[in-house]
Short mmCIF file of C-alpha atoms and ligand atoms in Angstrom, two decimals:
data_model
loop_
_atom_site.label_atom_id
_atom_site.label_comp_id
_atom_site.label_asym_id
_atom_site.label_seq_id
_atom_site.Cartn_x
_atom_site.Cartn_y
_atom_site.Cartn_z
CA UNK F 1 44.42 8.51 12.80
CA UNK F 2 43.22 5.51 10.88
CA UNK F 3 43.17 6.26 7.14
CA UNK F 4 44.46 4.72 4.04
CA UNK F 5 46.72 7.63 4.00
CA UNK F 6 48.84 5.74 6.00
CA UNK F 7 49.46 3.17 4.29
CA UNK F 8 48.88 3.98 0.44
CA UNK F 9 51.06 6.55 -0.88
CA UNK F 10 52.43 8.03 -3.67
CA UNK F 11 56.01 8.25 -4.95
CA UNK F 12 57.32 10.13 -7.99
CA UNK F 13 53.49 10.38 -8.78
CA UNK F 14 52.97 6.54 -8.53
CA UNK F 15 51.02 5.22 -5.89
CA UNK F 16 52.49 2.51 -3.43
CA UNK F 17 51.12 0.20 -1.14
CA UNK F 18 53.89 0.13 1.26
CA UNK F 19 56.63 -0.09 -0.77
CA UNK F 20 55.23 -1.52 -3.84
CA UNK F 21 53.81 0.10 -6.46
CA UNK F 22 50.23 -0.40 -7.38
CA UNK F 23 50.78 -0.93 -11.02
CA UNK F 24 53.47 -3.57 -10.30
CA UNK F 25 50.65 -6.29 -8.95
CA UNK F 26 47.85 -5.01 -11.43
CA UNK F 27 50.42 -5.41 -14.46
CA UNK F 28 51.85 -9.16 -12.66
CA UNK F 29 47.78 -10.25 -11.60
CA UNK F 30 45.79 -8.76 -14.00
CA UNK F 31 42.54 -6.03 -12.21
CA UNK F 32 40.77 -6.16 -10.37
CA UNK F 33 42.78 -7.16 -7.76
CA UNK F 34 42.16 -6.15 -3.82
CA UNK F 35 45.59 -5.43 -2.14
CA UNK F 36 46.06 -5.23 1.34
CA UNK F 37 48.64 -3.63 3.67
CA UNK F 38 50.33 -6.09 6.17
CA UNK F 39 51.34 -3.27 8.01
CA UNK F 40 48.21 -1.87 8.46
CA UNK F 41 46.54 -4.73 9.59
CA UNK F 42 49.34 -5.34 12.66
CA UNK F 43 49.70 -1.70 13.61
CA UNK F 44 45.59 -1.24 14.33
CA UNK F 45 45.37 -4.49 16.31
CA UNK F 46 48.70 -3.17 18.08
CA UNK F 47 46.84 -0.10 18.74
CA UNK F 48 43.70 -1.77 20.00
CA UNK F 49 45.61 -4.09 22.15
CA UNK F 50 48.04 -1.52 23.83
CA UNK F 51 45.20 1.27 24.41
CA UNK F 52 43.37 -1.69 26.71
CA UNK F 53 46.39 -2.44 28.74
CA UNK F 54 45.56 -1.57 31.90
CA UNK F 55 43.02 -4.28 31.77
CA UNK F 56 42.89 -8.33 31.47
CA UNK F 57 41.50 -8.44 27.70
CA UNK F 58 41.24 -9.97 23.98
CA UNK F 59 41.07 -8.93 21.11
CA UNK F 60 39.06 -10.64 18.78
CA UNK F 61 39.29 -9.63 14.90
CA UNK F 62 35.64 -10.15 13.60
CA UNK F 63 36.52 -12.31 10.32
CA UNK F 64 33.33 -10.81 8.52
CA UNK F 65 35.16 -8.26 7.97
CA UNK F 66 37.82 -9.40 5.99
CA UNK F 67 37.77 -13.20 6.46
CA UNK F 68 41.03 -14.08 3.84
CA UNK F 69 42.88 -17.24 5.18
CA UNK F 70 46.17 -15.50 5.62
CA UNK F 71 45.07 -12.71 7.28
CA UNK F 72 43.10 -14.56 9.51
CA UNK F 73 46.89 -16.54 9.61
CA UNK F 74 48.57 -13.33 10.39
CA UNK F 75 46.00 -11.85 12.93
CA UNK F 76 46.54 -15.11 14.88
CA UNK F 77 50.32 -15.04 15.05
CA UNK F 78 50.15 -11.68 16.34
CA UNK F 79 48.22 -12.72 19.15
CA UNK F 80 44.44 -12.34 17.58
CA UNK F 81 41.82 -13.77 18.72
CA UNK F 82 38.62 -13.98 16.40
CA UNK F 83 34.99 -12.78 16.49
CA UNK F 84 33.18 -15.32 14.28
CA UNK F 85 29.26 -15.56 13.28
CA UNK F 86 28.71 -18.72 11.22
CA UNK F 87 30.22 -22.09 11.38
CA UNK F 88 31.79 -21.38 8.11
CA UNK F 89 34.05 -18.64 10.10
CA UNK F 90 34.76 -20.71 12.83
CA UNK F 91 35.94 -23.34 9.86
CA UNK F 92 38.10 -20.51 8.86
CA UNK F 93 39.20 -19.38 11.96
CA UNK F 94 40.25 -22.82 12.89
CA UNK F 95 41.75 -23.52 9.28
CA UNK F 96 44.08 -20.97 10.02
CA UNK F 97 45.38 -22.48 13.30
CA UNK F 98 43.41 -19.99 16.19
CA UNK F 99 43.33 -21.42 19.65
CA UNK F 100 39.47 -22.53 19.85
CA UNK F 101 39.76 -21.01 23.40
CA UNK F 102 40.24 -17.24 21.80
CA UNK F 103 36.98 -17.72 19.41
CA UNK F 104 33.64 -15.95 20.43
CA UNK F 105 30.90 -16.95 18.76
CA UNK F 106 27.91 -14.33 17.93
CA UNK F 107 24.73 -13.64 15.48
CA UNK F 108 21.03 -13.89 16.12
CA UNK F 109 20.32 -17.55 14.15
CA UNK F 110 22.44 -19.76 14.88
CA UNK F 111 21.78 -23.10 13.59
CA UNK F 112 21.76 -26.70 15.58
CA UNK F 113 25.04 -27.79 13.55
CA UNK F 114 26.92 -24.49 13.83
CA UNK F 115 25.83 -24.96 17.54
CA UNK F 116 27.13 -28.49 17.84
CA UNK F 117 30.22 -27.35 15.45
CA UNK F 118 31.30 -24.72 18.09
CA UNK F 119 31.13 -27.30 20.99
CA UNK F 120 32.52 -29.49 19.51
CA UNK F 121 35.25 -27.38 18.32
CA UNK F 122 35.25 -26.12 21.97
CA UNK F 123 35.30 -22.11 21.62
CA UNK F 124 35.82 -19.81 24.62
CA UNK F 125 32.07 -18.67 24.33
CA UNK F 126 28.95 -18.00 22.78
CA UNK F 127 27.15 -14.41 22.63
CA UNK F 128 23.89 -15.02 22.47
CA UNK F 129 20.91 -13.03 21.19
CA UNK F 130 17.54 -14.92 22.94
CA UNK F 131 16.39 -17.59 25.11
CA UNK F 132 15.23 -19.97 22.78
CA UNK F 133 19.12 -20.23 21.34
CA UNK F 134 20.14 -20.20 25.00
CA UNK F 135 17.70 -23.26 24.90
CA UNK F 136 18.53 -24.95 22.08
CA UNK F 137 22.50 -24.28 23.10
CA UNK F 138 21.73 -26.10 26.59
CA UNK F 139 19.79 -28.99 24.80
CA UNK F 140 22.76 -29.58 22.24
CA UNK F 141 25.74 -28.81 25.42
CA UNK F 142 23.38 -31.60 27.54
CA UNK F 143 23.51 -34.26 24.43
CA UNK F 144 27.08 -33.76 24.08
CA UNK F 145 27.49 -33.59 27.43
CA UNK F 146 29.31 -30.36 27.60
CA UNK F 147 28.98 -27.12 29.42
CA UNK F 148 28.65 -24.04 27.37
CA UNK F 149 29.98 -20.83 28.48
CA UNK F 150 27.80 -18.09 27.46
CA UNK F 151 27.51 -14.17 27.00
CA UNK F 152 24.14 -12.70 26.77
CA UNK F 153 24.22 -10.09 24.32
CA UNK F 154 22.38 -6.83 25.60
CA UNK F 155 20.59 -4.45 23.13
CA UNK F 156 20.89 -0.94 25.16
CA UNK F 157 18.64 0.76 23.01
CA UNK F 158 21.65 3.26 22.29
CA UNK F 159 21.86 5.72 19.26
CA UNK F 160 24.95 5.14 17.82
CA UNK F 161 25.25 7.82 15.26
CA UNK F 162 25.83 5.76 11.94
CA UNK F 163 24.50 4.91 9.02
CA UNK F 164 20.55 3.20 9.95
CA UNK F 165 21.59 -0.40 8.06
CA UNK F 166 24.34 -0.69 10.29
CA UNK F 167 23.20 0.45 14.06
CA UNK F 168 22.31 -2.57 16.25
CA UNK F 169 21.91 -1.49 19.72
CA UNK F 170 18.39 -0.18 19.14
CA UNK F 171 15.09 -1.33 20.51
CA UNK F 172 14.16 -1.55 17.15
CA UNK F 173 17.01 -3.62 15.70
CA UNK F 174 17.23 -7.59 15.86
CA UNK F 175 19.89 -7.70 18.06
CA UNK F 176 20.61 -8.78 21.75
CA UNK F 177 18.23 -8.81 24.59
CA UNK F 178 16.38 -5.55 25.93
CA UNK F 179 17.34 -4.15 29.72
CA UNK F 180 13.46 -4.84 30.28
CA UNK F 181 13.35 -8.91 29.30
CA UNK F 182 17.08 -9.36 30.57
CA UNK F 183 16.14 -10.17 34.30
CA UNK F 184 13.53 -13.02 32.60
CA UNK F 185 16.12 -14.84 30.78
CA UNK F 186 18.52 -14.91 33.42
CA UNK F 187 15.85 -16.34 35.61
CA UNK F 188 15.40 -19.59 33.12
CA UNK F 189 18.56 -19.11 32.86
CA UNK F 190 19.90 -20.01 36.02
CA UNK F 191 17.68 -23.75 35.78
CA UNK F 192 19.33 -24.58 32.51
CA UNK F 193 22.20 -27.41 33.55
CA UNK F 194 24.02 -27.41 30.43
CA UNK F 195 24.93 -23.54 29.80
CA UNK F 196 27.35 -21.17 32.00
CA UNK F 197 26.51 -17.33 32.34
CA UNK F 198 30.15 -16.00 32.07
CA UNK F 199 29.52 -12.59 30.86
CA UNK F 200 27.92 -10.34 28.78
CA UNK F 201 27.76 -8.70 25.40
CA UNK F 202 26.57 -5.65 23.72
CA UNK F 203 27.87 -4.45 20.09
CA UNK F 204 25.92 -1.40 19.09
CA UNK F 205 27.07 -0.98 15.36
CA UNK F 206 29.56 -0.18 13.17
CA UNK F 207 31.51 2.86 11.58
CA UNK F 208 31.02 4.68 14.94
CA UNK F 209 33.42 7.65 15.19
CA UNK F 210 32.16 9.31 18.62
CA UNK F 211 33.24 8.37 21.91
CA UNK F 212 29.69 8.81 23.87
CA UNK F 213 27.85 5.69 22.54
CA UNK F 214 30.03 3.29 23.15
CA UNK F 215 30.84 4.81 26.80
CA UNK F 216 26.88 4.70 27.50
CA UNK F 217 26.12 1.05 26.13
CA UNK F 218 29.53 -0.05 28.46
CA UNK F 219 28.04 1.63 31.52
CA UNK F 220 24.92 0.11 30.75
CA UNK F 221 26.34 -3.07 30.60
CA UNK F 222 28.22 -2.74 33.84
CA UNK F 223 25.03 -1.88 35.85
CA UNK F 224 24.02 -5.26 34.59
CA UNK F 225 26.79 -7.39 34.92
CA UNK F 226 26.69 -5.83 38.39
CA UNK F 227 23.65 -6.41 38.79
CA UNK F 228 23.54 -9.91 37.90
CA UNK F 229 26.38 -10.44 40.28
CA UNK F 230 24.64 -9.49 43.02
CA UNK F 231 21.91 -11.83 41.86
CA UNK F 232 25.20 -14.79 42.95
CA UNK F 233 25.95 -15.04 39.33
CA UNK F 234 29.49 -14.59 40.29
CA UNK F 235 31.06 -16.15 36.85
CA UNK F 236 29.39 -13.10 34.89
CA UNK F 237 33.13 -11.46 34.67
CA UNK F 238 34.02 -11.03 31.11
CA UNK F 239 32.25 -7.96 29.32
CA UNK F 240 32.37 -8.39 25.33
CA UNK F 241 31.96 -4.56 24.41
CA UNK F 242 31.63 -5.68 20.63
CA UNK F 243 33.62 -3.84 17.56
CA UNK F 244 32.23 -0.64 15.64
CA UNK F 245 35.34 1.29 15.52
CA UNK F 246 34.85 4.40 12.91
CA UNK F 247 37.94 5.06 10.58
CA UNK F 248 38.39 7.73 8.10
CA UNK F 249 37.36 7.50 4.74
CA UNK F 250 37.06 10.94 3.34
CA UNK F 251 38.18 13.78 5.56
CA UNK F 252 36.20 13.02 8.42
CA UNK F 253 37.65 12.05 11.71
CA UNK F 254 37.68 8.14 12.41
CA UNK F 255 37.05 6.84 16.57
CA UNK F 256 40.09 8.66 18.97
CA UNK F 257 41.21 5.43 19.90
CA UNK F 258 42.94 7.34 23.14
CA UNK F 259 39.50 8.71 24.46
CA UNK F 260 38.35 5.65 23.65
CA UNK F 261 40.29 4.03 26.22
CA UNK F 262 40.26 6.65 28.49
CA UNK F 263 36.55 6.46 28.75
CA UNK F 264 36.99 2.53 29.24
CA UNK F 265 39.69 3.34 31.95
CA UNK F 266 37.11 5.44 33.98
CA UNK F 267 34.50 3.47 33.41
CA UNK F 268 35.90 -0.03 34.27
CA UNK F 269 37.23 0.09 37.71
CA UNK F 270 37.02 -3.79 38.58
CA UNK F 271 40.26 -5.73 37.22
CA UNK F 272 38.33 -8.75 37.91
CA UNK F 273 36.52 -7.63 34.69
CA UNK F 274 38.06 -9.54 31.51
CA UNK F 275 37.84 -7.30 28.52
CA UNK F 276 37.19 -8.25 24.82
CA UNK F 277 36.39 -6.22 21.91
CA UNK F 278 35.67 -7.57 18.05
CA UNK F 279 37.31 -4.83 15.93
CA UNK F 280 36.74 -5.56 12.12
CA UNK F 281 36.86 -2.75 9.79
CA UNK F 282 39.35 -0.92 12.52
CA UNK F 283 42.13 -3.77 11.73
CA UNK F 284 41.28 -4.48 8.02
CA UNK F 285 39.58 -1.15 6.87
CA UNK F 286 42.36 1.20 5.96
CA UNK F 287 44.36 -1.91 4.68
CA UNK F 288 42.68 -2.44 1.44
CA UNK F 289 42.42 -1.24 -1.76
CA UNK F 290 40.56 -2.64 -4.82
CA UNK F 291 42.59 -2.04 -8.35
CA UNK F 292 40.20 -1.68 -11.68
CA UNK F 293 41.44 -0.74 -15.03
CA UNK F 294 39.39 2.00 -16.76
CA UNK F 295 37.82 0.13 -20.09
CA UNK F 296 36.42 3.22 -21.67
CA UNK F 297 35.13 6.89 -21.12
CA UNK F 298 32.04 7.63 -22.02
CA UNK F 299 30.87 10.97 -22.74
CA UNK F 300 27.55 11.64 -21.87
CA UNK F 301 24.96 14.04 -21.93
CA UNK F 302 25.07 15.88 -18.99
CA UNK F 303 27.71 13.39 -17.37
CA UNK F 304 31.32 12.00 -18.02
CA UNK F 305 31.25 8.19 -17.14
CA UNK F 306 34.57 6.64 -16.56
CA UNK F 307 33.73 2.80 -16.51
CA UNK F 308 35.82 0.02 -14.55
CA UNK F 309 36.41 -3.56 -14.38
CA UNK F 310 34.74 -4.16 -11.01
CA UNK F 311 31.65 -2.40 -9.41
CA UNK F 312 28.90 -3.09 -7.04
CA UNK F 313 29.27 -6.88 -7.49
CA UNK F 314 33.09 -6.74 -6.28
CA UNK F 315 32.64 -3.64 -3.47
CA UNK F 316 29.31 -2.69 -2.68
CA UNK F 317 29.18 -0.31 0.08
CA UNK F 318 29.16 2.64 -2.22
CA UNK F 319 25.18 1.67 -3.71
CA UNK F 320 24.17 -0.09 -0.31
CA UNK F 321 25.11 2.72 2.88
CA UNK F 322 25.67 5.78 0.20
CA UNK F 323 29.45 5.12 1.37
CA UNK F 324 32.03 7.42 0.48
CA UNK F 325 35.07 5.38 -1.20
CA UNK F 326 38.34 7.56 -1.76
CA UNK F 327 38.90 6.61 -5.91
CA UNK F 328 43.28 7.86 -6.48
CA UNK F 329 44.54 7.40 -9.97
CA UNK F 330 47.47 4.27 -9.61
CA UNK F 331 49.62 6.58 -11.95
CA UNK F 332 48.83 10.54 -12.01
CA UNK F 333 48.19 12.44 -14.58
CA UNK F 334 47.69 16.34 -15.23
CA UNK F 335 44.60 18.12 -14.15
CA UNK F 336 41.09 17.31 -12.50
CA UNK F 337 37.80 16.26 -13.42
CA UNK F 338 34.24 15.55 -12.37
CA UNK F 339 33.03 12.13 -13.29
CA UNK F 340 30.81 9.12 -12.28
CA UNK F 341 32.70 6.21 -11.64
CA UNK F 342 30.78 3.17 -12.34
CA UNK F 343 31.27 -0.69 -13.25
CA UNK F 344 30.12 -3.13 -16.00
CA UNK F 345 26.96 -4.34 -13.97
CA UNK F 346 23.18 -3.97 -15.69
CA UNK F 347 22.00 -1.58 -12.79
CA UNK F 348 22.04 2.25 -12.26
CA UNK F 349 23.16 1.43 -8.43
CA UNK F 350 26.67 0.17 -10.18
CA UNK F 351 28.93 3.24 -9.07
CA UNK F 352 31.30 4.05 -6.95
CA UNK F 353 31.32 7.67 -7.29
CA UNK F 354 28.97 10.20 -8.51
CA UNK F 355 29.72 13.56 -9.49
CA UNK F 356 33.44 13.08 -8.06
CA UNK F 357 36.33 15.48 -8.62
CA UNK F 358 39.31 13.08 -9.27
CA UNK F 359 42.46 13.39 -11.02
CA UNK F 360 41.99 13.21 -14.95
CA UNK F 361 41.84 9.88 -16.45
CA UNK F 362 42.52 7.80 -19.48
CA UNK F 363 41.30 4.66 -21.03
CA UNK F 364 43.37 2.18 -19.71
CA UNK F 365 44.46 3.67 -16.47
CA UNK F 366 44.31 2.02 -12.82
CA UNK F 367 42.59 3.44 -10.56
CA UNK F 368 42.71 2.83 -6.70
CA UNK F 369 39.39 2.38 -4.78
CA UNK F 370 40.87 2.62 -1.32
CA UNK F 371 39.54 1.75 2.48
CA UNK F 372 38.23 -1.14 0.99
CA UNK F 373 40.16 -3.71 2.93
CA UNK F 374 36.69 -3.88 5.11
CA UNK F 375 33.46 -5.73 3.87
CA UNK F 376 34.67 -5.47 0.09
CA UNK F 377 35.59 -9.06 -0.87
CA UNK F 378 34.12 -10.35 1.79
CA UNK F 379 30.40 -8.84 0.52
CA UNK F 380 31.36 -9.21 -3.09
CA UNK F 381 29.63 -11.79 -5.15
CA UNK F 382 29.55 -13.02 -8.77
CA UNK F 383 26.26 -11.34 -10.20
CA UNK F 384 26.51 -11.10 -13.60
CA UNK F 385 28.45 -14.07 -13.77
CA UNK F 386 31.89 -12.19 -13.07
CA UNK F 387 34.31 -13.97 -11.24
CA UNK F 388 35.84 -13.10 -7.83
CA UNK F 389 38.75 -11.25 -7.85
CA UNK F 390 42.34 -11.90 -7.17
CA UNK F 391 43.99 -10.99 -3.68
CA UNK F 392 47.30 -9.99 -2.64
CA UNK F 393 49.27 -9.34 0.78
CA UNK F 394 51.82 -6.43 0.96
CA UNK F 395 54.83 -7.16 3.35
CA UNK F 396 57.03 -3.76 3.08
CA UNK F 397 58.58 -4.24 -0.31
CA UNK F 398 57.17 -7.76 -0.74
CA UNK F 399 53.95 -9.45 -2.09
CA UNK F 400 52.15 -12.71 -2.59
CA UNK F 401 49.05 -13.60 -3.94
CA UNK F 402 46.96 -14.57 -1.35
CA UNK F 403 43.65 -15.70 -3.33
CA UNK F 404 44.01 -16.43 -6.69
CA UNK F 405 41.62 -14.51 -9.46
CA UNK F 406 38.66 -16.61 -10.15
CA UNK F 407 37.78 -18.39 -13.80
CA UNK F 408 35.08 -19.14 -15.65
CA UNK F 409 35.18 -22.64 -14.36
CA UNK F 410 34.80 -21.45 -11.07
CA UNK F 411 31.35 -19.95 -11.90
CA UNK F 412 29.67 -23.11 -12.82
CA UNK F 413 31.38 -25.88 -11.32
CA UNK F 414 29.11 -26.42 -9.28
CA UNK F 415 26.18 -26.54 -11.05
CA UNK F 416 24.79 -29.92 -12.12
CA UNK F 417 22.96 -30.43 -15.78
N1 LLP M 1 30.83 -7.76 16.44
C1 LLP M 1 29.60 -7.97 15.97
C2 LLP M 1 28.66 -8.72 16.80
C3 LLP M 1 29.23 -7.47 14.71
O1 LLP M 1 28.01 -7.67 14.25
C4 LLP M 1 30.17 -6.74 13.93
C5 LLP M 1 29.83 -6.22 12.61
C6 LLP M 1 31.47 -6.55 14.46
C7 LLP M 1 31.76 -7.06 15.73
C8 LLP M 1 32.55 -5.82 13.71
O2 LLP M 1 32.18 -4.51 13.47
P1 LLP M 1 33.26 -3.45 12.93
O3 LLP M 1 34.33 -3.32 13.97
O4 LLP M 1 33.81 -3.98 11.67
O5 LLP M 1 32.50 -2.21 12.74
N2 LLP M 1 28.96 -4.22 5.93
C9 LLP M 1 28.94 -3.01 6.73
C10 LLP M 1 29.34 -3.28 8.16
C11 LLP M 1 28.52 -4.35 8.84
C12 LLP M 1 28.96 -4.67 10.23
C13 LLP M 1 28.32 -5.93 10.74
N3 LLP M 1 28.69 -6.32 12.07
C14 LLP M 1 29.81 -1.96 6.06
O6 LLP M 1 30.41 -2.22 5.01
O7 LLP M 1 29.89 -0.82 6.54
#
């Protein structure tokens, strides 16, 4: 199980985040406020790291997820490596004191100073997406005169069974290099005197909950890597099988991490073969939850619209994948109701809920948008000229603000007149 349940629950009709009440750090930080479970985050990369046990691996958060200094702090002292995509991430990664040599480096445009940034930084490898990055890696690795070890990451035109916006191991998707063109670039490849083949790559989306897709894309990428092997690339030994791990929002059932490994067990023989995975929302997903104060009800025509602090601008999954976000009231009250839930921001697509059944509420109330610990602040912007939100780490019965709420200041001061 991997739910918020877990981790957020109530007491005496008050709901906790471990053992601190909700309305504690709303009243102390003001709303909204995204709190996060410490506990949450350690026990899922636990998880993740024991089920692959039988095998030399890493695991490498992916930041994007939920890229917060101090968690990226936290991940790291328990043992984390990271899954980065940007040179600001591997600034991040490296602000928070991870071992260069347990950064992997993917995304499809990488630029010539992120490149020379991640050599220079010197990461354990780069997952790359085409041959003219593989090109334009060598050409940078040659001037610096540095070796670059690389993955090439392989689209294996698998369905993955999630929401379209977020597959990427289709033929029609941007990502990774086809079966067909693979044996090409590894031809080229093999002139290049600057890059290192050491393995591959293949990450096939995200919010996956079935077993099948990722076991097809791994034997696909084993026939390769075997393949390629054969071919006297004998360095190709570490398979990146990406992130994409499904939790449970509503009352569906997230990824069985147990079959999950079990299918990895039978279908990784070879010890030689060094594991990694990138696990983002499965480490920070369940950890999260964003706190808004209801400003007013408004009684509509045919609708009730209870209207929040934050929206779309602060957690936008809801209005961009149709995502279902569990909404819990911080402090119960009597009886049900069916509402929209929506936020202050001058578009329709500002909700979080439509047409929801939650708890009965009151002007003034806090309400709890939970699994938001994934892609929430990290997506969330400052349209409408709201500033970010604050951020605070739970630590059993302890908390600290980990990200202070932004001010008005903030919004313009960097803007030049
Ligand atoms: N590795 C690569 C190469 C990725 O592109 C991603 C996510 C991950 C790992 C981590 O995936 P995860 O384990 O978190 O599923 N904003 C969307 C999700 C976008 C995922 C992008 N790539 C959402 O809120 O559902």
């Amino acid at each position: 199980m991997n739910s918020y349940r877990e981790y957020f629950t109530y007491r005496n009709g008050t709901l906790y985040c471990e053992d601190v009440p909700l309305e504690a750090i709303a009243k102390e930080y003001g709303t909204p406020v995204y709190v996060y479970s410490s506990k949450c985050f350690i026990d899922k990369f636990t998880q993740l790291d024991d089920a692959l046990s039988k095998h030399p691996h890493l695991v490498c958060y992916s930041v994007k997820s939920n890229s917060n200094l101090n968690i990226l702090r936290m991940m790291q002292s328990a043992g984390c490596g990271m899954d980065v995509v940007s040179g600001g991430e591997i600034y991040r990664a490296i602000a928070a004191g991870v071992d260069p040599k347990k950064i992997v480096y993917a995304g499809v445009g990488k630029t010539s100073s992120e490149i020379e940034l991640a050599l220079a930084t010197g990461i354990r490898m780069f997952n790359c997406e085409s041959l003219p990055e593989i090109e334009r890696i060598n050409a940078i690795a040659q001037n610096m005169n540095k070796i670059a070890s690389i993955a090439i990451r392989v689209n294996p035109d698998v369905e993955a069974h999630t929401h379209h916006y977020i597959t990427t191991g289709k033929k029609e998707n941007k990502f990774g290099v086809s079966l067909q063109l693979l044996p090409d670039i590894t031809d080229v490849l093999q002139k290049l005197t600057h890059v290192k083949l050491t393995g591959l790559h293949v990450h096939i989306g995200s919010q996956i909950t079935e077993v099948e897709p990722f076991e097809e894309a791994c034997r696909r990428a084993l026939e390769v890597m075997k393949a390629l092997r054969a071919k006297g690339m004998d360095e190709c030994t570490t398979l990146n099988l990406g992130g994409g791990f499904g939790i449970e929002y509503n009352d569906e059932d997230g990824l069985d991490i147990a079959k999950w490994a079990a299918s990895i067990d039978n279908t990784i023989k070879d010890k030689d073969i060094f594991l990694i995975i990138e696990p983002g929302r499965y480490i920070s997903g369940s950890s999260g939850a964003l706190v808004t104060q209801v400003q007013y009800k408004k009684k509509a025509d045919i609708k009730t619209f209870v209207i929040v602090d934050t929206g779309m601008h602060h957690l936008i999954r809801p209005t961009l994948y149709q995502a279902y976000q569990h909404i819990a009231n911080v402090t119960l009250r009597e009886g049900k109701e069916i509402v929209d839930v929506v936020g202050p921001i001058c578009e329709s697509g500002d909700f979080f809920a439509k047409d929801r059944e939650i708890s009965y509420t009151e002007q003034g109330d806090y309400l709890a948008v939970l699994s938001a610990g994934a892609y929430g602040m990290a997506m969330a912007s400052r349209y409408n000229s709201h500033p970010l939100p604050a951020e605070v780490l739970v630590e059993g019965d302890r908390y600290r603000l980990i990200r202070s709420r932004e001010t008005y200041e903030d919004l313009i001061a960097r803007e030049r007149v």
